[in-house]
DNA sequence: CTACGACTTCGAGCGCACTCCAGGTCAAGC
DNA sequence: GCTTGACCTGGAGTGCGCTCGAAGTCGTAG
């Protein structure tokens, strides 16, 4: 498939894909007779995985480290494993922070909902600790 | 309290606090005889709340909108409420995405753990759907 | 044959959220 | 009196992750 289709399917722009190739995040794509990039399904899978890493807040330089290990062959599997485990821990921590902050947000919202022109700002009014996180 | 102490207590740099004041995210602080900023506890609470908004991914321009409404008085309480509710929805959506991606990460990690030099990359090997998100 | 859209490279530009620097002021301790 | 450290202002610089523009090539439809 061409870069346009890959981009559409992965939910990114062709610009982004070229940028990823430039910095080494995508392997250099094979070209057709006219010099255009031609991708197979594995490129889509890899882009999808990169998207997961991005969603979970991994900086590009870390993705690059992972990509480089991957390109270096099977011997780097343990290192890649460790990288993912470390990243997982950071994601879990961030997730906990988010859930925490969501509760604060809900408290604040409850304050606004419960108070008609009474003071609401700058304090944790109307606590409602048993609120469902989602 | 002085800016240094506020910064330490809020977990940000004095630079950041001055920056927030410059862009209108913090109200202009009162000054002492020597022209230095002097804060009371409410500044710390407000900074803490800004931190929550930041943790949950709110861009500064949106915080600014909230801060402006807040500065405009009690009449804007409904608007502020709506702003927070909308933000809450985005946070919840992001949270769901994160949990999803964490599961993918766990699948990948399980693949690395379970396979000695067998192919692991580029596919969702060894699914384990009942894994605990945290 | 021609027009069109999708592609190519390279380099510059952008938005965000800080972060730092220069050059100066001020208050307290020795 | 002098040093030290925290503070002041205004403006420039940084790192990240794209995003865009210019100028040109290619392949298919009409």
Short mmCIF file of N, CA, C and O in Angstrom, two decimals, chain A:
data_model
loop_
_atom_site.label_atom_id
_atom_site.label_comp_id
_atom_site.label_asym_id
_atom_site.label_seq_id
_atom_site.Cartn_x
_atom_site.Cartn_y
_atom_site.Cartn_z
N UNK A 1 0.84 -1.20 0.00
CA UNK A 1 0.00 0.00 0.00
C UNK A 1 0.88 1.25 0.00
O UNK A 1 2.01 1.23 0.47
N UNK A 2 0.31 2.35 -0.51
CA UNK A 2 1.05 3.61 -0.59
C UNK A 2 0.95 4.38 0.73
O UNK A 2 0.14 4.07 1.58
N UNK A 3 1.72 5.43 0.83
CA UNK A 3 1.80 6.16 2.10
C UNK A 3 0.46 6.78 2.49
O UNK A 3 0.12 6.83 3.69
N UNK A 4 -0.31 7.21 1.50
CA UNK A 4 -1.59 7.83 1.77
C UNK A 4 -2.55 6.87 2.45
O UNK A 4 -3.20 7.20 3.44
N UNK A 5 -2.61 5.67 1.90
CA UNK A 5 -3.51 4.66 2.46
C UNK A 5 -3.06 4.25 3.86
O UNK A 5 -3.86 4.14 4.78
N UNK A 6 -1.76 4.04 4.01
CA UNK A 6 -1.23 3.68 5.32
C UNK A 6 -1.57 4.76 6.35
O UNK A 6 -2.01 4.46 7.47
N UNK A 7 -1.39 6.00 5.93
CA UNK A 7 -1.67 7.12 6.83
C UNK A 7 -3.14 7.12 7.26
O UNK A 7 -3.44 7.25 8.44
N UNK A 8 -4.00 6.97 6.26
CA UNK A 8 -5.43 6.96 6.55
C UNK A 8 -5.78 5.84 7.53
O UNK A 8 -6.48 6.02 8.51
N UNK A 9 -5.22 4.66 7.25
CA UNK A 9 -5.55 3.49 8.07
C UNK A 9 -4.97 3.59 9.48
O UNK A 9 -5.55 3.08 10.43
N UNK A 10 -3.83 4.25 9.59
CA UNK A 10 -3.20 4.35 10.91
C UNK A 10 -3.69 5.59 11.67
O UNK A 10 -3.41 5.74 12.86
N UNK A 11 -4.39 6.46 10.96
CA UNK A 11 -4.88 7.66 11.63
C UNK A 11 -3.81 8.71 11.87
O UNK A 11 -3.86 9.46 12.85
N UNK A 12 -2.81 8.75 10.98
CA UNK A 12 -1.80 9.80 11.07
C UNK A 12 -1.67 10.44 9.69
O UNK A 12 -2.33 10.00 8.75
N UNK A 13 -0.84 11.47 9.55
CA UNK A 13 -0.67 12.09 8.24
C UNK A 13 0.53 11.48 7.53
O UNK A 13 1.44 10.95 8.17
N UNK A 14 0.54 11.53 6.20
CA UNK A 14 1.71 11.07 5.46
C UNK A 14 2.97 11.81 5.91
O UNK A 14 4.06 11.20 6.02
N UNK A 15 2.83 13.08 6.19
CA UNK A 15 3.95 13.87 6.72
C UNK A 15 4.57 13.18 7.93
O UNK A 15 5.79 13.07 8.05
N UNK A 16 3.69 12.74 8.82
CA UNK A 16 4.16 12.12 10.06
C UNK A 16 4.91 10.83 9.77
O UNK A 16 5.96 10.56 10.37
N UNK A 17 4.40 10.05 8.82
CA UNK A 17 5.06 8.79 8.48
C UNK A 17 6.45 9.05 7.92
O UNK A 17 7.42 8.40 8.29
N UNK A 18 6.56 10.05 7.03
CA UNK A 18 7.89 10.39 6.48
C UNK A 18 8.81 10.88 7.58
O UNK A 18 10.00 10.55 7.62
N UNK A 19 8.24 11.65 8.47
CA UNK A 19 9.02 12.14 9.62
C UNK A 19 9.52 10.97 10.46
O UNK A 19 10.70 10.93 10.84
N UNK A 20 8.67 10.00 10.71
CA UNK A 20 9.07 8.83 11.49
C UNK A 20 10.19 8.06 10.78
O UNK A 20 11.10 7.55 11.42
N UNK A 21 10.08 7.98 9.47
CA UNK A 21 11.13 7.29 8.72
C UNK A 21 12.44 8.06 8.83
O UNK A 21 13.51 7.48 9.04
N UNK A 22 12.34 9.38 8.71
CA UNK A 22 13.53 10.24 8.75
C UNK A 22 14.30 10.06 10.05
O UNK A 22 15.52 10.00 10.06
N UNK A 23 13.56 10.00 11.16
CA UNK A 23 14.23 9.91 12.45
C UNK A 23 14.54 8.47 12.84
O UNK A 23 15.12 8.23 13.89
N UNK A 24 14.13 7.52 12.01
CA UNK A 24 14.48 6.13 12.29
C UNK A 24 13.45 5.37 13.09
O UNK A 24 13.73 4.26 13.58
N UNK A 25 12.27 5.92 13.22
CA UNK A 25 11.23 5.26 13.99
C UNK A 25 10.52 4.21 13.15
O UNK A 25 10.03 3.20 13.67
N UNK A 26 10.47 4.46 11.85
CA UNK A 26 10.00 3.45 10.90
C UNK A 26 11.23 3.03 10.09
O UNK A 26 12.06 3.87 9.76
N UNK A 27 11.32 1.74 9.77
CA UNK A 27 12.40 1.33 8.87
C UNK A 27 12.20 2.00 7.51
O UNK A 27 11.06 2.34 7.16
N UNK A 28 13.29 2.24 6.79
CA UNK A 28 13.17 2.85 5.46
C UNK A 28 12.31 1.95 4.58
O UNK A 28 12.60 0.76 4.40
N UNK A 29 11.23 2.55 4.07
CA UNK A 29 10.27 1.77 3.29
C UNK A 29 10.83 1.44 1.92
O UNK A 29 11.61 2.21 1.36
N UNK A 30 10.44 0.29 1.39
CA UNK A 30 10.78 -0.06 0.03
C UNK A 30 10.08 0.87 -0.94
O UNK A 30 9.03 1.43 -0.62
N UNK A 31 10.67 1.07 -2.13
CA UNK A 31 10.10 1.99 -3.13
C UNK A 31 9.66 1.21 -4.36
O UNK A 31 10.25 0.18 -4.70
N UNK A 32 8.64 1.74 -5.01
CA UNK A 32 8.22 1.14 -6.27
C UNK A 32 9.08 1.72 -7.40
O UNK A 32 10.01 2.48 -7.15
N UNK A 33 8.74 1.36 -8.65
CA UNK A 33 9.54 1.79 -9.80
C UNK A 33 9.67 3.32 -9.83
O UNK A 33 10.71 3.86 -10.20
N UNK A 34 8.63 4.01 -9.41
CA UNK A 34 8.65 5.47 -9.47
C UNK A 34 9.26 6.12 -8.25
O UNK A 34 9.17 7.34 -8.11
N UNK A 35 9.82 5.33 -7.36
CA UNK A 35 10.47 5.90 -6.19
C UNK A 35 9.53 6.15 -5.02
O UNK A 35 9.91 6.76 -4.02
N UNK A 36 8.29 5.68 -5.14
CA UNK A 36 7.33 5.89 -4.04
C UNK A 36 7.40 4.79 -3.01
O UNK A 36 7.61 3.64 -3.35
N UNK A 37 7.14 5.17 -1.78
CA UNK A 37 7.14 4.19 -0.69
C UNK A 37 6.00 3.20 -0.86
O UNK A 37 4.87 3.58 -1.18
N UNK A 38 6.32 1.94 -0.62
CA UNK A 38 5.30 0.89 -0.70
C UNK A 38 5.37 0.07 0.58
O UNK A 38 6.43 -0.43 0.95
N UNK A 39 4.21 -0.03 1.25
CA UNK A 39 4.18 -0.67 2.56
C UNK A 39 3.39 -1.98 2.54
O UNK A 39 2.46 -2.14 1.75
N UNK A 40 3.75 -2.88 3.45
CA UNK A 40 2.91 -4.05 3.66
C UNK A 40 2.23 -3.93 5.02
O UNK A 40 2.39 -2.94 5.74
N UNK A 41 1.49 -4.96 5.38
CA UNK A 41 0.66 -4.90 6.58
C UNK A 41 1.49 -4.65 7.84
O UNK A 41 1.02 -4.02 8.79
N UNK A 42 2.72 -5.15 7.85
CA UNK A 42 3.51 -5.03 9.08
C UNK A 42 3.77 -3.58 9.45
O UNK A 42 3.89 -3.24 10.62
N UNK A 43 3.84 -2.71 8.43
CA UNK A 43 4.04 -1.29 8.70
C UNK A 43 2.86 -0.73 9.48
O UNK A 43 3.03 0.08 10.41
N UNK A 44 1.66 -1.19 9.10
CA UNK A 44 0.45 -0.73 9.80
C UNK A 44 0.46 -1.20 11.25
O UNK A 44 0.11 -0.44 12.17
N UNK A 45 0.86 -2.45 11.45
CA UNK A 45 0.91 -2.99 12.82
C UNK A 45 1.91 -2.20 13.66
O UNK A 45 1.63 -1.82 14.80
N UNK A 46 3.06 -1.95 13.08
CA UNK A 46 4.10 -1.21 13.80
C UNK A 46 3.63 0.20 14.13
O UNK A 46 3.79 0.67 15.26
N UNK A 47 3.01 0.86 13.17
CA UNK A 47 2.48 2.21 13.42
C UNK A 47 1.42 2.17 14.53
O UNK A 47 1.36 3.06 15.37
N UNK A 48 0.63 1.12 14.51
CA UNK A 48 -0.38 0.98 15.54
C UNK A 48 0.24 0.84 16.92
O UNK A 48 -0.21 1.46 17.89
N UNK A 49 1.31 0.08 16.98
CA UNK A 49 2.00 -0.11 18.26
C UNK A 49 2.64 1.21 18.70
O UNK A 49 2.54 1.59 19.88
N UNK A 50 3.25 1.91 17.77
CA UNK A 50 3.81 3.23 18.08
C UNK A 50 2.72 4.15 18.64
O UNK A 50 2.95 4.90 19.59
N UNK A 51 1.54 4.04 18.07
CA UNK A 51 0.41 4.84 18.55
C UNK A 51 0.08 4.52 19.99
O UNK A 51 -0.21 5.43 20.78
N UNK A 52 0.16 3.24 20.34
CA UNK A 52 -0.08 2.85 21.73
C UNK A 52 0.96 3.46 22.65
O UNK A 52 0.64 3.98 23.72
N UNK A 53 2.21 3.38 22.22
CA UNK A 53 3.29 3.95 23.04
C UNK A 53 3.08 5.45 23.19
O UNK A 53 3.25 6.01 24.28
N UNK A 54 2.66 6.08 22.11
CA UNK A 54 2.42 7.52 22.15
C UNK A 54 1.26 7.86 23.09
O UNK A 54 1.35 8.77 23.91
N UNK A 55 0.16 7.12 22.94
CA UNK A 55 -1.00 7.31 23.80
C UNK A 55 -0.62 7.22 25.28
O UNK A 55 -1.12 7.96 26.12
N UNK A 56 0.29 6.30 25.56
CA UNK A 56 0.68 6.09 26.95
C UNK A 56 1.81 7.04 27.36
O UNK A 56 2.40 6.86 28.42
N UNK A 57 2.09 8.01 26.50
CA UNK A 57 3.00 9.06 26.92
C UNK A 57 4.48 8.79 26.74
O UNK A 57 5.31 9.49 27.31
N UNK A 58 4.84 7.78 25.97
CA UNK A 58 6.26 7.52 25.77
C UNK A 58 6.85 8.58 24.83
O UNK A 58 6.31 8.81 23.75
N UNK A 59 7.96 9.21 25.24
CA UNK A 59 8.59 10.17 24.34
C UNK A 59 9.22 9.45 23.15
O UNK A 59 9.60 8.29 23.24
N UNK A 60 9.34 10.19 22.04
CA UNK A 60 9.85 9.61 20.80
C UNK A 60 11.25 9.02 20.98
O UNK A 60 11.56 7.98 20.41
N UNK A 61 12.05 9.68 21.80
CA UNK A 61 13.41 9.15 21.95
C UNK A 61 13.41 7.74 22.56
O UNK A 61 14.29 6.93 22.25
N UNK A 62 12.42 7.44 23.40
CA UNK A 62 12.32 6.09 23.96
C UNK A 62 11.80 5.10 22.93
O UNK A 62 12.24 3.95 22.88
N UNK A 63 10.85 5.56 22.13
CA UNK A 63 10.36 4.69 21.05
C UNK A 63 11.52 4.35 20.12
O UNK A 63 11.63 3.23 19.62
N UNK A 64 12.37 5.35 19.91
CA UNK A 64 13.52 5.19 19.05
C UNK A 64 14.46 4.12 19.62
O UNK A 64 14.99 3.28 18.88
N UNK A 65 14.65 4.16 20.92
CA UNK A 65 15.50 3.17 21.57
C UNK A 65 14.92 1.78 21.35
O UNK A 65 15.64 0.83 21.01
N UNK A 66 13.61 1.68 21.49
CA UNK A 66 12.94 0.39 21.28
C UNK A 66 13.08 -0.05 19.83
O UNK A 66 13.42 -1.21 19.54
N UNK A 67 12.84 0.90 18.92
CA UNK A 67 12.93 0.57 17.49
C UNK A 67 14.34 0.11 17.12
O UNK A 67 14.51 -0.83 16.34
N UNK A 68 15.34 0.76 17.71
CA UNK A 68 16.72 0.40 17.42
C UNK A 68 17.03 -1.01 17.92
O UNK A 68 17.70 -1.79 17.23
N UNK A 69 16.57 -1.32 19.11
CA UNK A 69 16.77 -2.67 19.64
C UNK A 69 16.11 -3.69 18.72
O UNK A 69 16.69 -4.73 18.39
N UNK A 70 14.90 -3.35 18.32
CA UNK A 70 14.13 -4.24 17.45
C UNK A 70 14.89 -4.50 16.15
O UNK A 70 14.98 -5.65 15.68
N UNK A 71 15.46 -3.44 15.61
CA UNK A 71 16.20 -3.58 14.36
C UNK A 71 17.49 -4.38 14.55
O UNK A 71 18.02 -4.95 13.61
N UNK A 72 17.95 -4.43 15.79
CA UNK A 72 19.22 -5.12 16.05
C UNK A 72 19.06 -6.62 16.21
O UNK A 72 20.05 -7.33 16.40
N UNK A 73 17.83 -7.10 16.14
CA UNK A 73 17.64 -8.54 16.13
C UNK A 73 17.13 -9.16 17.42
O UNK A 73 16.92 -8.48 18.42
N UNK A 74 16.95 -10.47 17.37
CA UNK A 74 16.34 -11.21 18.46
C UNK A 74 17.11 -11.14 19.77
O UNK A 74 16.56 -11.28 20.85
N UNK A 75 18.40 -10.93 19.67
CA UNK A 75 19.23 -10.93 20.87
C UNK A 75 18.84 -9.82 21.84
O UNK A 75 19.12 -9.88 23.03
N UNK A 76 18.16 -8.80 21.32
CA UNK A 76 17.80 -7.67 22.16
C UNK A 76 16.44 -7.83 22.83
O UNK A 76 15.96 -6.92 23.50
N UNK A 77 15.82 -9.00 22.65
CA UNK A 77 14.48 -9.20 23.19
C UNK A 77 14.41 -8.92 24.70
O UNK A 77 13.48 -8.23 25.15
N UNK A 78 15.37 -9.39 25.49
CA UNK A 78 15.29 -9.10 26.93
C UNK A 78 15.34 -7.61 27.22
O UNK A 78 14.60 -7.12 28.09
N UNK A 79 16.17 -6.89 26.50
CA UNK A 79 16.27 -5.44 26.71
C UNK A 79 14.95 -4.77 26.36
O UNK A 79 14.49 -3.86 27.07
N UNK A 80 14.35 -5.21 25.26
CA UNK A 80 13.06 -4.64 24.87
C UNK A 80 12.01 -4.93 25.93
O UNK A 80 11.19 -4.08 26.27
N UNK A 81 12.04 -6.15 26.43
CA UNK A 81 11.11 -6.54 27.51
C UNK A 81 11.25 -5.60 28.69
O UNK A 81 10.25 -5.05 29.20
N UNK A 82 12.48 -5.36 29.10
CA UNK A 82 12.73 -4.50 30.26
C UNK A 82 12.23 -3.09 30.01
O UNK A 82 11.64 -2.44 30.88
N UNK A 83 12.47 -2.62 28.78
CA UNK A 83 12.02 -1.28 28.41
C UNK A 83 10.50 -1.16 28.55
O UNK A 83 9.99 -0.17 29.10
N UNK A 84 9.81 -2.17 28.07
CA UNK A 84 8.35 -2.13 28.14
C UNK A 84 7.86 -2.22 29.58
O UNK A 84 6.90 -1.55 29.96
N UNK A 85 8.53 -3.06 30.36
CA UNK A 85 8.12 -3.21 31.76
C UNK A 85 8.29 -1.88 32.50
O UNK A 85 7.41 -1.44 33.26
N UNK A 86 9.41 -1.21 32.26
CA UNK A 86 9.64 0.09 32.90
C UNK A 86 8.59 1.09 32.45
O UNK A 86 8.05 1.86 33.26
N UNK A 87 8.30 1.07 31.17
CA UNK A 87 7.29 2.00 30.66
C UNK A 87 5.92 1.68 31.27
O UNK A 87 5.19 2.58 31.67
N UNK A 88 5.62 0.41 31.39
CA UNK A 88 4.35 0.02 31.98
C UNK A 88 4.18 0.59 33.38
O UNK A 88 3.10 1.04 33.76
N UNK A 89 5.26 0.56 34.14
CA UNK A 89 5.20 1.07 35.51
C UNK A 89 4.87 2.56 35.49
O UNK A 89 4.07 3.04 36.30
N UNK A 90 5.52 3.28 34.56
CA UNK A 90 5.24 4.72 34.48
C UNK A 90 3.78 4.98 34.09
O UNK A 90 3.13 5.88 34.63
N UNK A 91 3.28 4.16 33.17
CA UNK A 91 1.90 4.33 32.73
C UNK A 91 0.94 4.06 33.89
O UNK A 91 -0.02 4.82 34.11
N UNK A 92 1.22 3.01 34.63
CA UNK A 92 0.35 2.67 35.76
C UNK A 92 0.34 3.80 36.78
O UNK A 92 -0.71 4.17 37.32
N UNK A 93 1.51 4.38 37.02
CA UNK A 93 1.60 5.48 37.97
C UNK A 93 0.80 6.68 37.47
O UNK A 93 0.06 7.32 38.23
N UNK A 94 0.95 6.96 36.18
CA UNK A 94 0.23 8.09 35.61
C UNK A 94 -1.28 7.85 35.69
O UNK A 94 -2.07 8.75 35.97
N UNK A 95 -1.66 6.61 35.43
CA UNK A 95 -3.07 6.23 35.49
C UNK A 95 -3.63 6.50 36.89
O UNK A 95 -4.73 7.05 37.04
N UNK A 96 -2.87 6.15 37.89
CA UNK A 96 -3.31 6.37 39.27
C UNK A 96 -3.48 7.86 39.54
O UNK A 96 -4.48 8.29 40.14
N UNK A 97 -2.53 8.66 39.05
CA UNK A 97 -2.62 10.12 39.20
C UNK A 97 -3.87 10.66 38.53
O UNK A 97 -4.55 11.55 39.06
N UNK A 98 -4.13 10.13 37.34
CA UNK A 98 -5.29 10.59 36.58
C UNK A 98 -6.58 10.29 37.32
O UNK A 98 -7.48 11.13 37.40
N UNK A 99 -6.67 9.07 37.86
CA UNK A 99 -7.88 8.67 38.58
C UNK A 99 -8.08 9.57 39.79
O UNK A 99 -9.19 10.03 40.09
N UNK A 100 -6.97 9.86 40.44
CA UNK A 100 -6.98 10.76 41.57
C UNK A 100 -7.52 12.14 41.18
O UNK A 100 -8.39 12.70 41.84
N UNK A 101 -6.96 12.66 40.09
CA UNK A 101 -7.34 14.00 39.65
C UNK A 101 -8.78 14.03 39.16
O UNK A 101 -9.47 15.04 39.30
N UNK A 102 -9.21 12.92 38.62
CA UNK A 102 -10.60 12.84 38.16
C UNK A 102 -11.54 12.98 39.36
O UNK A 102 -12.57 13.65 39.29
N UNK A 103 -11.14 12.38 40.46
CA UNK A 103 -11.95 12.48 41.68
C UNK A 103 -12.00 13.93 42.16
O UNK A 103 -13.06 14.42 42.56
N UNK A 104 -10.87 14.62 42.09
CA UNK A 104 -10.84 16.03 42.49
C UNK A 104 -11.77 16.84 41.59
O UNK A 104 -12.54 17.69 42.06
N UNK A 105 -11.68 16.54 40.31
CA UNK A 105 -12.53 17.22 39.34
C UNK A 105 -14.00 17.00 39.67
O UNK A 105 -14.81 17.94 39.63
N UNK A 106 -14.33 15.79 40.02
CA UNK A 106 -15.73 15.47 40.34
C UNK A 106 -16.18 16.21 41.59
O UNK A 106 -17.32 16.69 41.66
N UNK A 107 -15.29 16.32 42.55
CA UNK A 107 -15.61 17.06 43.77
C UNK A 107 -15.91 18.51 43.43
O UNK A 107 -16.90 19.09 43.89
N UNK A 108 -15.05 19.07 42.58
CA UNK A 108 -15.21 20.46 42.16
C UNK A 108 -16.54 20.65 41.43
O UNK A 108 -17.29 21.60 41.68
N UNK A 109 -16.81 19.72 40.52
CA UNK A 109 -18.05 19.80 39.75
C UNK A 109 -19.27 19.71 40.66
O UNK A 109 -20.23 20.45 40.52
N UNK A 110 -19.18 18.80 41.63
CA UNK A 110 -20.27 18.64 42.58
C UNK A 110 -20.47 19.94 43.36
O UNK A 110 -21.60 20.34 43.65
N UNK A 111 -19.37 20.62 43.66
CA UNK A 111 -19.47 21.90 44.36
C UNK A 111 -20.24 22.91 43.53
O UNK A 111 -21.11 23.61 44.04
N UNK A 112 -19.94 22.98 42.23
CA UNK A 112 -20.63 23.91 41.36
C UNK A 112 -22.11 23.55 41.23
O UNK A 112 -22.97 24.41 41.17
N UNK A 113 -22.36 22.24 41.16
CA UNK A 113 -23.73 21.80 40.97
C UNK A 113 -24.57 22.06 42.21
O UNK A 113 -25.73 22.46 42.12
N UNK A 114 -23.97 21.89 43.38
CA UNK A 114 -24.72 21.97 44.62
C UNK A 114 -24.90 23.38 45.15
O UNK A 114 -25.75 23.62 45.99
N UNK A 115 -24.11 24.34 44.65
CA UNK A 115 -24.12 25.66 45.24
C UNK A 115 -24.70 26.70 44.30
O UNK A 115 -24.20 26.88 43.19
N UNK A 116 -25.76 27.38 44.70
CA UNK A 116 -26.25 28.52 43.92
C UNK A 116 -25.64 29.79 44.48
O UNK A 116 -25.99 30.24 45.55
N UNK A 117 -24.72 30.36 43.74
CA UNK A 117 -24.03 31.60 44.09
C UNK A 117 -23.46 31.61 45.51
O UNK A 117 -23.45 32.63 46.16
N UNK A 118 -23.00 30.46 45.97
CA UNK A 118 -22.22 30.44 47.21
C UNK A 118 -20.77 30.20 46.84
O UNK A 118 -20.45 29.86 45.71
N UNK A 119 -19.87 30.37 47.78
CA UNK A 119 -18.45 30.25 47.46
C UNK A 119 -18.08 28.81 47.12
O UNK A 119 -18.36 27.89 47.88
N UNK A 120 -17.46 28.64 46.00
CA UNK A 120 -17.11 27.29 45.54
C UNK A 120 -15.62 27.14 45.27
O UNK A 120 -15.03 26.10 45.53
N UNK A 121 -15.00 28.23 44.81
CA UNK A 121 -13.60 28.13 44.41
C UNK A 121 -12.66 27.91 45.57
O UNK A 121 -12.95 28.23 46.71
N UNK A 122 -11.49 27.40 45.21
CA UNK A 122 -10.35 27.37 46.11
C UNK A 122 -10.49 26.47 47.32
O UNK A 122 -9.73 26.57 48.28
N UNK A 123 -11.45 25.58 47.32
CA UNK A 123 -11.48 24.60 48.40
C UNK A 123 -12.22 23.36 47.92
O UNK A 123 -12.93 23.38 46.93
N UNK A 124 -12.02 22.31 48.61
CA UNK A 124 -12.63 21.05 48.21
C UNK A 124 -13.99 20.89 48.88
O UNK A 124 -14.15 20.14 49.84
N UNK A 125 -14.95 21.63 48.37
CA UNK A 125 -16.28 21.59 48.96
C UNK A 125 -17.04 20.32 48.56
O UNK A 125 -16.70 19.67 47.56
N UNK A 126 -18.04 19.99 49.31
CA UNK A 126 -18.94 18.88 49.00
C UNK A 126 -18.25 17.59 48.59
O UNK A 126 -18.48 17.06 47.50
N UNK A 127 -17.39 17.05 49.44
CA UNK A 127 -16.71 15.81 49.05
C UNK A 127 -17.70 14.67 48.83
O UNK A 127 -18.70 14.57 49.50
N UNK A 128 -17.38 13.86 47.84
CA UNK A 128 -18.25 12.73 47.50
C UNK A 128 -17.34 11.57 47.12
O UNK A 128 -17.19 11.24 45.95
N UNK A 129 -16.70 10.97 48.12
CA UNK A 129 -15.60 10.04 47.88
C UNK A 129 -16.00 8.75 47.18
O UNK A 129 -15.15 8.10 46.58
N UNK A 130 -17.30 8.42 47.23
CA UNK A 130 -17.69 7.13 46.66
C UNK A 130 -18.09 7.23 45.20
O UNK A 130 -18.71 6.32 44.65
N UNK A 131 -17.71 8.30 44.57
CA UNK A 131 -18.07 8.48 43.17
C UNK A 131 -17.31 7.49 42.27
O UNK A 131 -16.15 7.22 42.45
N UNK A 132 -17.99 6.96 41.32
CA UNK A 132 -17.39 6.03 40.36
C UNK A 132 -16.38 6.76 39.46
O UNK A 132 -16.73 7.77 38.86
N UNK A 133 -15.15 6.28 39.37
CA UNK A 133 -14.10 6.93 38.56
C UNK A 133 -14.49 7.15 37.11
O UNK A 133 -14.03 8.08 36.48
N UNK A 134 -15.29 6.29 36.55
CA UNK A 134 -15.73 6.51 35.17
C UNK A 134 -17.25 6.72 35.16
O UNK A 134 -17.87 6.81 34.15
#
